[in-house]
XYZ file of C-alpha atoms in Angstrom:
548
model
C -31.554 -8.505 -93.837
C -31.154 -10.306 -90.955
C -27.932 -11.908 -93.056
C -26.619 -8.515 -93.418
C -27.252 -7.214 -89.372
C -25.606 -10.567 -88.435
C -22.404 -10.001 -90.666
C -22.440 -5.938 -89.404
C -22.212 -7.107 -85.958
C -19.547 -9.680 -86.519
C -17.066 -6.869 -88.332
C -18.055 -4.727 -85.407
C -17.121 -7.086 -82.793
C -14.163 -8.320 -84.704
C -13.048 -4.514 -84.863
C -13.370 -4.647 -80.850
C -11.224 -7.048 -80.416
C -8.122 -6.069 -82.431
C -6.805 -3.422 -80.161
C -6.933 -6.040 -76.843
C -5.476 -8.772 -79.622
C -3.007 -6.225 -80.546
C -2.084 -5.507 -76.777
C -1.816 -9.579 -75.970
C 0.700 -9.729 -79.086
C 3.008 -6.780 -77.696
C 2.750 -8.551 -74.473
C 3.963 -11.710 -75.883
C 6.626 -10.240 -78.200
C 7.692 -8.207 -74.496
C 8.132 -11.127 -72.655
C 11.638 -12.570 -72.865
C 12.282 -15.674 -75.413
C 13.100 -18.518 -72.577
C 11.560 -20.090 -69.449
C 12.698 -16.904 -67.439
C 9.840 -15.095 -69.238
C 7.020 -17.717 -69.612
C 6.128 -18.523 -65.910
C 3.350 -21.068 -67.169
C 5.240 -23.130 -69.546
C 8.098 -23.005 -66.568
C 5.866 -24.936 -64.117
C 4.454 -26.805 -66.768
C 8.257 -28.160 -68.176
C 9.090 -28.254 -64.131
C 6.199 -30.768 -64.042
C 7.103 -33.075 -66.967
C 10.871 -33.585 -66.011
C 11.318 -36.965 -64.522
C 13.292 -37.623 -61.537
C 16.193 -40.177 -61.583
C 20.158 -39.929 -60.413
C 23.261 -41.456 -62.147
C 24.205 -44.529 -60.166
C 28.070 -45.213 -59.044
C 29.023 -45.480 -62.930
C 27.195 -43.270 -64.474
C 28.313 -40.264 -62.104
C 32.202 -40.837 -62.417
C 31.346 -41.032 -66.484
C 28.465 -39.080 -67.622
C 30.651 -37.316 -70.132
C 31.962 -40.360 -71.603
C 35.568 -39.990 -69.952
C 38.023 -42.713 -70.384
C 38.512 -45.299 -67.878
C 41.632 -43.811 -66.065
C 40.192 -40.197 -66.121
C 36.477 -42.400 -64.341
C 39.178 -44.116 -61.851
C 40.909 -40.544 -60.854
C 37.734 -38.464 -60.377
C 36.544 -41.781 -58.074
C 39.933 -41.771 -55.981
C 39.569 -38.481 -55.248
C 35.863 -38.128 -54.488
C 36.487 -40.711 -52.137
C 39.291 -38.815 -50.891
C 37.441 -35.682 -50.305
C 35.051 -37.181 -48.499
C 37.470 -38.969 -45.900
C 39.109 -35.588 -45.391
C 35.770 -33.663 -44.979
C 34.293 -36.415 -42.273
C 37.711 -36.175 -40.434
C 38.096 -32.325 -40.583
C 34.025 -31.148 -40.132
C 33.502 -33.921 -37.767
C 31.741 -32.120 -34.752
C 30.192 -29.648 -37.306
C 28.588 -32.848 -39.684
C 27.034 -34.524 -35.837
C 25.245 -31.199 -35.710
C 24.577 -31.106 -39.308
C 23.120 -34.665 -39.453
C 20.898 -33.576 -36.012
C 19.438 -30.606 -37.587
C 18.413 -32.044 -40.811
C 15.835 -34.174 -39.149
C 14.001 -31.519 -38.175
C 15.132 -28.181 -39.739
C 13.096 -28.842 -43.779
C 15.896 -26.205 -45.389
C 18.706 -28.038 -44.520
C 17.621 -31.042 -46.812
C 16.169 -28.944 -49.407
C 19.367 -27.020 -49.710
C 21.623 -30.619 -49.513
C 19.299 -31.926 -52.566
C 20.071 -28.691 -54.282
C 23.624 -28.155 -54.549
C 24.206 -29.858 -57.363
C 22.341 -30.903 -60.350
C 19.516 -33.585 -59.612
C 21.203 -36.533 -61.203
C 24.485 -36.319 -59.500
C 23.006 -35.875 -56.132
C 22.167 -38.784 -54.209
C 25.511 -40.275 -54.985
C 27.365 -36.800 -53.494
C 25.581 -36.626 -50.471
C 26.452 -40.028 -49.935
C 30.220 -39.452 -50.106
C 30.614 -35.966 -49.372
C 28.720 -34.055 -46.828
C 28.965 -30.375 -45.561
C 28.012 -28.284 -42.467
C 25.835 -25.978 -42.116
C 27.190 -24.721 -38.696
C 29.359 -21.897 -37.355
C 30.571 -20.688 -34.131
C 32.749 -17.514 -34.627
C 33.350 -14.971 -37.044
C 36.310 -12.275 -36.730
C 37.121 -9.949 -39.768
C 36.710 -11.392 -42.734
C 37.013 -15.375 -41.598
C 34.376 -17.444 -40.154
C 34.730 -20.780 -37.870
C 33.027 -23.913 -37.913
C 32.661 -26.166 -34.317
C 35.925 -28.348 -35.313
C 38.095 -24.708 -35.179
C 38.364 -24.812 -38.939
C 38.630 -21.131 -40.744
C 37.272 -19.780 -44.305
C 37.562 -16.642 -45.825
C 33.953 -15.730 -45.827
C 32.253 -15.590 -49.641
C 28.821 -15.803 -48.588
C 28.414 -12.529 -47.236
C 25.251 -13.537 -45.880
C 23.447 -13.497 -47.662
C 23.845 -9.644 -49.227
C 24.115 -8.635 -45.378
C 27.339 -8.245 -44.506
C 28.497 -4.845 -46.403
C 31.271 -3.734 -43.590
C 32.258 -6.828 -41.694
C 31.149 -9.067 -39.489
C 32.800 -7.604 -35.938
C 31.178 -3.746 -37.461
C 27.488 -5.670 -36.983
C 28.941 -7.151 -33.553
C 29.869 -3.367 -32.807
C 26.089 -2.343 -34.060
C 24.246 -4.950 -32.451
C 26.051 -4.317 -28.827
C 25.341 -0.426 -29.183
C 21.716 -1.466 -30.214
C 21.539 -3.536 -27.201
C 23.087 -0.787 -24.996
C 20.601 1.923 -26.581
C 17.214 -0.013 -26.294
C 17.500 -1.908 -23.057
C 16.167 0.668 -21.032
C 12.684 0.489 -23.100
C 13.127 -3.148 -24.040
C 10.883 -5.161 -26.765
C 8.079 -2.504 -25.564
C 6.098 -2.607 -29.086
C 3.622 -0.200 -30.918
C 5.349 3.070 -29.766
C 8.673 4.281 -30.911
C 12.150 4.835 -29.170
C 13.443 8.046 -29.832
C 16.271 6.787 -31.617
C 13.752 5.962 -34.429
C 14.110 10.326 -35.430
C 17.842 9.905 -36.171
C 16.771 6.840 -38.605
C 14.376 8.652 -40.578
C 16.812 11.965 -40.846
C 19.046 9.859 -42.324
C 16.975 7.816 -44.508
C 15.052 10.593 -45.781
C 18.796 12.022 -46.946
C 19.762 8.655 -48.472
C 16.402 7.811 -50.302
C 15.576 11.375 -51.300
C 11.984 10.329 -50.599
C 9.567 12.241 -47.396
C 8.292 8.886 -46.007
C 9.874 5.576 -44.268
C 7.838 2.743 -43.113
C 9.165 -0.136 -41.457
C 8.487 -3.707 -41.669
C 10.556 -7.177 -40.533
C 12.039 -8.475 -43.886
C 12.918 -7.429 -47.208
C 10.298 -9.349 -48.798
C 8.055 -7.404 -46.219
C 8.924 -4.455 -47.855
C 8.512 -5.209 -51.502
C 4.933 -6.518 -50.306
C 4.031 -3.008 -49.167
C 5.440 -1.164 -52.002
C 3.483 -3.152 -54.471
C -0.076 -2.519 -52.063
C 0.634 1.058 -52.668
C 1.136 1.585 -55.990
C -1.867 -0.112 -56.332
C -3.781 1.633 -54.085
C -2.786 4.501 -55.776
C -3.308 4.189 -58.981
C -6.307 1.809 -58.872
C -4.477 -0.888 -61.445
C -3.323 -4.322 -60.378
C -0.896 -5.553 -62.758
C 3.030 -5.535 -62.101
C 5.835 -5.666 -64.114
C 8.954 -7.153 -63.343
C 11.807 -8.303 -65.620
C 12.865 -11.823 -66.447
C 15.331 -13.561 -64.041
C 14.806 -10.659 -61.266
C 13.839 -11.592 -57.639
C 11.843 -9.551 -55.407
C 11.129 -12.364 -52.544
C 9.047 -15.235 -52.706
C 4.996 -14.077 -52.365
C 2.321 -14.808 -54.171
C 2.728 -14.585 -58.212
C 5.659 -12.087 -57.663
C 8.695 -15.474 -57.682
C 7.022 -16.957 -60.979
C 7.575 -20.134 -62.266
C 8.789 -23.461 -60.726
C 8.898 -23.163 -56.995
C 5.609 -21.476 -56.214
C 2.133 -22.902 -56.307
C 0.481 -20.059 -57.590
C -0.118 -19.939 -61.627
C 1.104 -15.768 -62.216
C -2.180 -13.801 -62.556
C -1.407 -10.178 -61.929
C 2.178 -10.622 -62.382
C 4.120 -9.653 -65.942
C 7.681 -11.195 -66.730
C 8.853 -9.010 -69.413
C 12.415 -8.268 -71.339
C 15.204 -6.486 -69.054
C 17.392 -3.708 -71.672
C 14.160 -4.336 -74.104
C 12.266 -1.494 -76.473
C 9.422 -3.936 -76.950
C 8.748 -3.639 -73.165
C 8.505 0.215 -72.671
C 6.405 -0.159 -75.578
C 3.753 -2.393 -73.005
C 4.373 0.192 -70.760
C 3.825 3.146 -72.827
C 0.144 1.427 -74.374
C -1.468 -0.634 -71.723
C -3.717 1.142 -68.860
C -3.567 -1.662 -66.723
C -0.186 -1.493 -64.974
C 0.076 -0.296 -61.414
C 3.816 -0.540 -61.139
C 7.682 -1.755 -62.166
C 10.235 -3.689 -60.133
C 13.432 -3.072 -60.722
C 16.220 -4.930 -59.064
C 19.388 -3.471 -59.713
C 21.722 -7.066 -59.665
C 20.456 -7.835 -63.186
C 22.609 -6.000 -64.527
C 25.091 -8.360 -63.986
C 22.907 -11.054 -65.188
C 19.688 -9.420 -67.470
C 17.390 -11.848 -68.199
C 18.591 -14.526 -66.437
C 17.722 -15.756 -62.689
C 20.528 -15.798 -60.558
C 23.171 -18.362 -60.762
C 23.384 -21.345 -58.990
C 25.425 -24.713 -59.081
C 22.730 -26.882 -59.120
C 21.723 -25.583 -62.587
C 25.302 -25.899 -64.525
C 24.228 -29.102 -66.644
C 26.138 -28.259 -69.434
C 28.664 -25.594 -67.445
C 27.228 -22.539 -69.513
C 26.301 -19.332 -66.989
C 27.120 -15.706 -68.672
C 27.308 -12.627 -66.953
C 27.849 -8.744 -68.790
C 27.646 -5.799 -66.734
C 27.649 -2.509 -68.669
C 27.028 0.444 -66.473
C 26.204 2.812 -69.408
C 24.096 0.569 -71.228
C 21.987 -0.428 -67.791
C 22.173 2.982 -67.014
C 20.267 4.432 -70.136
C 17.474 1.829 -69.856
C 16.858 2.568 -66.374
C 16.283 6.301 -67.608
C 13.854 5.697 -70.404
C 12.119 3.110 -68.054
C 11.442 6.386 -65.732
C 10.537 8.268 -68.639
C 7.824 5.883 -69.498
C 6.475 5.128 -66.154
C 6.341 9.237 -65.172
C 4.220 9.853 -68.559
C 2.286 6.233 -67.887
C 1.595 7.546 -63.986
C 3.114 4.261 -63.367
C 4.906 3.812 -59.883
C 8.552 2.972 -60.252
C 10.050 0.970 -57.789
C 13.748 0.455 -56.871
C 13.807 -3.005 -55.014
C 17.259 -2.144 -53.227
C 16.795 -5.186 -50.438
C 19.981 -6.796 -51.815
C 22.394 -4.034 -53.414
C 21.680 -1.196 -51.293
C 24.468 0.705 -49.871
C 26.653 -1.444 -51.655
C 27.603 0.129 -55.271
C 27.146 3.497 -53.091
C 26.221 4.861 -49.869
C 23.063 6.449 -51.470
C 22.018 3.507 -53.104
C 20.948 2.460 -56.727
C 19.835 5.726 -57.114
C 22.766 7.518 -56.598
C 24.625 4.689 -58.637
C 22.671 4.974 -62.057
C 21.677 8.692 -61.127
C 18.143 7.416 -61.241
C 15.476 8.539 -58.963
C 12.487 6.105 -58.266
C 9.166 6.828 -56.727
C 9.095 3.976 -53.930
C 12.609 2.297 -52.524
C 12.948 -0.417 -50.806
C 15.868 -1.816 -48.177
C 16.074 -4.042 -45.850
C 19.183 -7.156 -44.863
C 22.577 -4.777 -44.542
C 20.072 -1.749 -43.375
C 19.031 -3.177 -39.790
C 22.576 -3.717 -38.792
C 22.899 -7.100 -38.492
C 19.010 -7.479 -37.475
C 16.427 -8.418 -39.491
C 14.464 -4.800 -41.118
C 12.638 -4.391 -44.503
C 11.798 -0.515 -45.267
C 9.686 1.236 -47.848
C 10.503 4.943 -48.384
C 8.465 7.334 -50.705
C 6.817 10.481 -51.819
C 4.297 11.679 -49.270
C 1.282 10.978 -51.707
C 2.461 7.654 -52.318
C 2.784 6.739 -48.795
C -0.307 7.643 -47.666
C -2.545 4.973 -46.601
C -6.010 6.228 -46.395
C -8.226 9.167 -48.322
C -9.571 12.116 -46.716
C -12.829 11.867 -48.332
C -13.260 8.173 -48.239
C -12.651 7.190 -44.186
C -13.627 3.508 -45.570
C -10.694 3.547 -48.104
C -7.177 2.489 -46.750
C -4.206 0.596 -47.203
C -4.064 -1.368 -44.189
C -0.600 -2.570 -43.393
C 1.116 -3.262 -39.389
C 3.272 -5.738 -38.031
C 3.565 -6.805 -34.832
C 7.298 -6.187 -34.814
C 7.861 -3.141 -37.206
C 10.181 -0.802 -35.243
C 11.076 -3.255 -32.848
C 13.478 -0.830 -30.244
C 16.249 -2.982 -30.882
C 15.984 -3.417 -34.617
C 15.832 0.311 -35.002
C 18.744 0.804 -32.815
C 20.543 -0.967 -34.988
C 19.881 0.518 -37.609
C 20.806 3.706 -36.007
C 23.847 2.122 -35.583
C 24.581 1.602 -38.733
C 23.094 4.316 -40.736
C 25.652 6.481 -37.898
C 28.316 4.251 -38.706
C 27.971 5.262 -42.809
C 28.946 8.368 -41.999
C 32.007 7.565 -40.685
C 35.172 8.551 -42.349
C 36.756 5.098 -42.617
C 33.237 3.826 -44.099
C 33.450 6.718 -46.662
C 37.023 5.974 -47.351
C 35.678 2.610 -48.162
C 33.441 4.219 -51.503
C 36.476 5.823 -52.652
C 37.344 4.204 -56.130
C 35.082 1.585 -54.761
C 34.119 0.217 -58.604
C 37.473 0.813 -60.019
C 39.201 -1.049 -56.494
C 37.028 -4.513 -57.743
C 37.200 -4.588 -61.012
C 40.733 -4.188 -61.004
C 40.700 -7.351 -58.643
C 38.413 -9.193 -60.972
C 40.696 -8.538 -63.623
C 43.656 -9.966 -61.318
C 41.676 -12.933 -60.599
C 41.447 -13.381 -63.753
C 44.746 -13.295 -64.889
C 45.834 -15.811 -62.444
C 43.208 -18.486 -63.372
C 43.801 -18.033 -67.455
C 48.052 -18.631 -66.607
C 46.910 -21.281 -64.226
C 45.235 -23.136 -67.152
C 42.154 -24.007 -65.827
C 38.537 -23.320 -67.254
C 37.037 -20.672 -65.085
C 36.806 -17.216 -65.078
C 34.752 -14.584 -63.124
C 32.479 -11.993 -63.841
C 31.498 -9.041 -61.195
C 29.782 -5.835 -60.556
C 31.428 -4.555 -57.375
C 31.838 -6.487 -54.608
C 29.240 -9.317 -56.134
C 30.958 -11.358 -57.791
C 29.973 -15.183 -59.878
C 32.105 -17.779 -61.181
C 32.066 -18.459 -64.712
C 33.616 -21.558 -66.790
C 34.991 -21.365 -70.414
C 34.505 -24.773 -72.001
C 31.770 -26.817 -71.624
C 31.737 -29.797 -68.973
C 29.032 -31.720 -66.504
C 31.390 -31.212 -63.163
C 31.820 -27.707 -62.862
C 29.957 -27.813 -59.855
C 32.285 -29.488 -58.037
C 34.567 -26.686 -57.633
C 32.638 -25.290 -54.490
C 33.969 -28.743 -52.864
C 37.297 -27.864 -53.422
C 37.069 -23.975 -52.873
C 35.337 -25.204 -48.966
C 38.337 -27.568 -48.657
C 40.825 -24.852 -49.608
C 39.305 -22.547 -46.621
C 36.605 -20.842 -48.672
C 32.465 -20.432 -47.403
C 30.154 -20.451 -49.981
C 26.528 -20.146 -49.649
C 24.593 -22.901 -50.429
C 23.867 -21.946 -54.297
C 27.691 -22.533 -54.574
C 29.743 -20.751 -57.483
C 26.870 -18.640 -58.927
C 27.231 -15.890 -56.520
C 30.234 -14.479 -54.275
C 29.596 -11.464 -52.188
C 32.965 -9.753 -50.657
C 32.184 -7.271 -47.520
C 34.007 -4.062 -48.498
C 36.804 -4.669 -45.406
C 38.439 -7.004 -47.265
C 41.998 -5.836 -47.422
C 44.959 -6.415 -50.010
C 45.986 -9.479 -47.847
C 42.754 -10.460 -47.302
C 41.937 -10.647 -51.185
C 45.574 -11.964 -52.433
C 44.717 -15.196 -49.816
C 41.601 -15.819 -51.312
C 42.942 -15.728 -54.908
C 46.011 -18.298 -53.512
C 43.664 -20.067 -52.009
C 40.890 -20.363 -55.014
C 43.807 -21.126 -57.618
C 45.145 -23.809 -56.045
C 41.245 -25.321 -55.801
C 41.100 -24.829 -59.417
C 44.517 -25.656 -59.591
C 43.839 -29.652 -57.704
C 40.508 -30.131 -58.977
C 41.873 -30.514 -62.858
C 44.380 -32.822 -61.503
C 41.718 -35.339 -59.943
C 40.063 -35.047 -64.055
C 36.926 -33.596 -63.218
C 37.613 -31.035 -66.179
C 38.628 -33.493 -68.831
C 36.418 -33.062 -71.956
C 36.426 -34.479 -75.670
C 37.208 -32.481 -78.542
C 33.583 -33.357 -79.625
C 32.187 -32.196 -76.290
C 30.149 -29.116 -76.729
C 27.213 -27.364 -74.153
C 24.582 -28.240 -77.170
C 25.622 -31.941 -76.884
C 25.391 -32.176 -73.523
C 22.068 -30.383 -73.356
C 20.995 -32.811 -75.848
C 21.919 -35.425 -73.764
C 20.933 -34.958 -71.027
C 17.403 -34.521 -72.818
C 17.352 -37.809 -73.881
C 17.669 -39.041 -70.608
C 15.121 -37.545 -69.519
C 12.721 -38.819 -72.381
C 13.748 -42.202 -71.604
C 13.344 -41.830 -67.930
C 9.868 -39.817 -68.871
C 8.627 -42.887 -71.353
């Protein structure tokens, strides 16, 4: 009898656990089958990778190049370093002085290229971090060198730096009588509210000081109103560096409440449709260019492989399915438009893809050149208290939220969006930039270099058509030829919309010239048997040897 009861209890326990096990299996299958989708594994691997660096000999021959090619590379690096030291002397001196105090400079300097090459490269080729002037689509360093700007100021620069100078000047004039009085609102906020409601299609607005902070508030509101704690993001997306929303290497916290699922996958929709603990889904539309892959940087160009693809129709269909599932399950759909907001269309990604979110976050360019973060949402989701439970609130305040000068700069930017000359920038926007991308690729192919580009409107990435260990060198040749890139190098080029045909033609000429010079210097030599797989295998063997 006792044995029968024990077996019955065990059977009941197994039956009770089956649904949980099934959900766990479905979740595991929905995660992307890479380190981007498995942050715990990525963190373990990051701890395992040994620190080592190539010496002078290995630096130039990491791909097994013959002696004559190695000699060309060595001479080229010395020539490039000497030219940088001369042309950028004041800028480099200021950068070196600041490096001892600004930890960000040491970090970005260390991770411009794959870590094995970094020490030798930093010894020979130094890069400055100071600028003193901007005008049109160009910036100028402390030595008077002018560069065509492809950094986009991390996405802030949508309309051109001159436009933001004017926005800031107008903001100072508007807010100077009130000054930095905090807690109360400057009356220009009323115009901002009206315009944001129209653009977002939402009822209410809250102000913050950064895009990261805005996303934090949106997620907090979703958890508050749903009573659930889980958050779903997609492999490769970036939503700021807080808590476990930026999982994997770079975050000391393990993933706790965040699920990282496959983008554009039916299995992910099934997880959303069956689980009961998901508060919200975060979407970063830039991932349409890199679905399920981190935004690329040159520090990851170990074997030269990089991919980018963008099918607007397919991604739109995916977002619509996602919208349907979230609606059916009471999951809050959040569009994180901090980076792409206003770049794809005046109404952002919601307008561009024809899908309405429950909450939308904006930042970067919206501030008119000053720091800002904004959340827009329905009245129900934006409310931060409950009438029937006065102690149950969702707190979110910040000392500098709705700073008079920031709000005034925001007002100036939003008014500028309605100007005919700015509206005209959006006419044929996608086709114009797609045509420019095709023009770029045609010239690169004609030049016989292993480089192509991919784009999502005015956001571009550089792709490499053959395996290689030295593709990351291109960023330095581009700088030599007067093109300014951000510290991640050729992973992302951001054009401001005020690039005319003449300025764009200059960028194209300089880009092709940089590629031709890099090819002549031997960096793109490749043995016939060299493949991306063989490169990765070789690097893995190096790591094993250094580790054990």
